[in-house]
Amino acid sequence: MELSLQLLLLSMLVLRVGCDGVPGSNKDLDKCGVCGGDNSTCHIISGIYTRSGLPYGYNKVTHIPRGACNINITEIHPTNNFLAIRQHRGSYILNGHWSLSSSKEVDGAGTTFKYHRPLGSDTGEAARESIIALGPINASLDVMVLKQVINRGIVYSYTIPTETKHHHGNKHRANNKDRFV
């Protein structure tokens, strides 16, 4: 092999490949999933669920609309509560009907959810759980908490396209009032 061809192949192995597939490109996916984007085609929706005095059992934390991406749900402090995901008013994808899991990946709503419950939580120690998914999801979801002890806070965030259609077919622009549910 010629030296110049070897150098070219070596440089391609060393160069970072951007999201556009070009060696040496610095392009990354933005939070909206656009290669080289500027985060202008979506809105970040986030909130903190701190309601205390919840009844024992499943309680709704928030609703995540169809089409959402970059989903992150995390307990702020360790508890013996469990995070759960359910299709909007439907069946559970994770931790439903008192059937509880340790850390795992589970497919549902067109994406893979990565559920993390630290080791030691199986022995009764409090654990700080998290659920993440890239999306987009193809069905609306409810984030639930299975309350066993006092809620110490759950933070959630996801992105939605700047213009999305709700289940009533009406176009809706995300705005600041949508950021905290």
Coordinates of C-alpha atoms in Angstrom, one line a residue:
M1 CA 0.0 0.0 0.0
E2 CA 1.3 3.5 -0.8
L3 CA 2.4 5.7 2.0
S4 CA -0.1 8.4 1.2
L5 CA -3.0 5.9 1.2
Q6 CA -1.8 4.5 4.6
L7 CA -1.6 8.1 6.0
L8 CA -5.1 8.8 4.7
L9 CA -6.5 5.7 6.3
L10 CA -4.7 6.4 9.5
S11 CA -6.0 10.0 9.7
M12 CA -9.6 8.7 9.1
L13 CA -9.2 6.3 12.1
V14 CA -8.0 9.2 14.3
L15 CA -10.4 11.9 13.1
R16 CA -13.7 12.2 15.0
V17 CA -16.7 11.5 12.8
G18 CA -19.5 14.0 13.2
C19 CA -23.2 13.3 13.2
D20 CA -23.1 14.1 9.5
G21 CA -20.9 11.0 8.9
V22 CA -17.9 13.2 7.8
P23 CA -14.5 12.5 9.3
G24 CA -13.1 15.6 11.0
S25 CA -16.6 17.2 11.3
N26 CA -17.4 18.8 14.6
K27 CA -21.1 18.6 14.0
D28 CA -23.1 17.1 16.9
L29 CA -26.8 16.4 17.4
D30 CA -28.5 19.2 19.2
K31 CA -31.1 18.6 21.9
C32 CA -33.7 18.4 19.2
G33 CA -32.0 15.6 17.3
V34 CA -30.9 17.9 14.4
C35 CA -27.3 17.3 13.2
G36 CA -25.5 20.6 13.5
G37 CA -28.6 22.2 14.8
D38 CA -28.9 25.1 17.2
N39 CA -31.7 23.8 19.5
S40 CA -34.2 26.1 17.8
T41 CA -36.6 23.5 16.5
C42 CA -37.7 22.2 19.9
H43 CA -38.4 23.3 23.4
I44 CA -37.0 21.8 26.6
I45 CA -39.8 21.0 29.0
S46 CA -38.8 20.5 32.6
G47 CA -40.1 20.5 36.1
I48 CA -39.7 19.4 39.6
Y49 CA -42.3 17.3 41.3
T50 CA -42.2 17.9 45.1
R51 CA -45.7 17.2 46.2
S52 CA -45.7 15.6 49.6
G53 CA -48.5 13.9 51.5
L54 CA -49.2 11.6 48.5
P55 CA -51.4 8.5 49.2
Y56 CA -49.7 5.1 49.2
G57 CA -49.6 3.5 45.8
Y58 CA -49.3 5.0 42.2
N59 CA -49.4 8.8 41.8
K60 CA -49.0 10.7 38.5
V61 CA -46.0 12.9 38.3
T62 CA -46.4 14.3 34.8
H63 CA -47.6 13.6 31.3
I64 CA -45.1 13.3 28.4
P65 CA -46.7 13.9 24.9
R66 CA -46.2 11.8 21.9
G67 CA -43.1 12.9 19.9
A68 CA -41.0 13.8 23.0
C69 CA -37.3 13.1 22.9
N70 CA -34.4 13.2 25.4
I71 CA -36.5 12.0 28.3
N72 CA -34.8 12.2 31.7
I73 CA -36.6 11.4 35.0
T74 CA -34.5 11.3 38.2
E75 CA -35.2 11.3 41.9
I76 CA -33.6 14.3 43.6
H77 CA -32.8 12.3 46.8
P78 CA -32.7 8.6 47.4
T79 CA -36.0 7.0 48.6
N80 CA -37.7 3.6 48.7
N81 CA -40.3 4.8 46.2
F82 CA -40.3 3.5 42.6
L83 CA -40.5 5.4 39.3
A84 CA -42.9 3.9 36.8
I85 CA -43.9 4.6 33.2
R86 CA -47.3 3.9 31.8
Q87 CA -48.9 4.5 28.5
H88 CA -51.4 7.4 28.9
R89 CA -54.3 5.8 30.7
G90 CA -53.2 2.4 29.7
S91 CA -50.8 -0.4 30.4
Y92 CA -47.5 0.0 32.3
I93 CA -44.1 -0.2 30.5
L94 CA -42.1 -0.2 33.7
N95 CA -42.8 -1.0 37.3
G96 CA -46.5 -1.3 37.0
H97 CA -49.0 -3.3 39.0
W98 CA -46.6 -3.7 41.9
S99 CA -44.2 -5.7 39.7
L100 CA -41.0 -3.9 40.4
S101 CA -37.6 -4.2 38.6
S102 CA -34.0 -3.7 39.3
S103 CA -31.9 -1.8 36.7
K104 CA -32.7 -2.8 33.1
E105 CA -33.5 -1.6 29.6
V106 CA -37.1 -2.0 28.5
D107 CA -38.7 -1.2 25.1
G108 CA -42.0 0.7 24.8
A109 CA -43.7 3.5 23.0
G110 CA -41.2 3.2 20.1
T111 CA -38.0 3.7 22.2
T112 CA -35.8 2.1 24.8
F113 CA -36.0 3.2 28.4
K114 CA -32.9 2.8 30.5
Y115 CA -34.0 2.3 34.1
H116 CA -31.4 2.6 36.8
R117 CA -32.0 1.5 40.4
P118 CA -28.7 1.3 42.3
L119 CA -27.5 -1.9 43.9
G120 CA -28.4 -2.1 47.6
S121 CA -31.9 -0.9 46.9
D122 CA -32.9 -4.6 46.9
T123 CA -31.8 -4.8 50.5
G124 CA -34.2 -2.1 51.6
E125 CA -31.6 0.8 51.4
A126 CA -32.9 4.0 49.8
A127 CA -31.9 4.4 46.1
R128 CA -31.9 7.3 43.7
E129 CA -33.6 6.1 40.6
S130 CA -33.5 7.4 37.1
I131 CA -35.1 6.7 33.7
I132 CA -33.7 8.0 30.4
A133 CA -34.8 7.5 26.8
L134 CA -33.7 9.1 23.6
G135 CA -37.1 8.8 21.9
P136 CA -39.0 10.0 20.0
I137 CA -41.9 8.3 21.7
N138 CA -44.8 7.2 19.6
A139 CA -47.5 7.3 22.3
S140 CA -48.2 9.7 25.2
L141 CA -46.9 8.5 28.5
D142 CA -47.5 9.2 32.2
V143 CA -44.7 9.3 34.7
M144 CA -45.8 7.7 37.9
V145 CA -44.3 7.3 41.3
L146 CA -45.1 4.3 43.5
K147 CA -45.2 6.0 46.9
Q148 CA -44.1 4.0 49.8
V149 CA -42.3 6.8 51.8
I150 CA -42.4 10.6 51.6
N151 CA -41.6 12.0 48.2
R152 CA -38.3 13.8 48.3
G153 CA -38.5 15.3 44.8
I154 CA -38.4 14.1 41.2
V155 CA -36.9 16.1 38.4
Y156 CA -38.0 15.5 34.8
S157 CA -37.1 17.0 31.4
Y158 CA -37.8 16.2 27.8
T159 CA -37.8 18.0 24.4
I160 CA -40.7 18.4 22.1
P161 CA -40.8 19.9 18.6
T162 CA -41.5 23.6 18.5
E163 CA -44.8 22.9 16.8
T164 CA -46.6 19.7 17.7
K165 CA -50.1 18.4 17.4
H166 CA -52.0 17.3 20.5
H167 CA -54.5 14.4 20.5
H168 CA -57.3 16.8 19.7
G169 CA -55.6 17.6 16.4
N170 CA -55.0 21.3 17.4
K171 CA -51.6 22.7 16.6
H172 CA -49.9 23.9 19.7
R173 CA -46.8 26.0 20.2
A174 CA -44.8 25.2 23.3
N175 CA -44.3 28.2 25.5
N176 CA -43.0 29.1 28.9
K177 CA -46.2 28.1 30.7
D178 CA -45.8 24.6 29.4
R179 CA -42.4 24.2 31.0
F180 CA -43.6 23.4 34.5
V181 CA -46.4 20.8 35.0

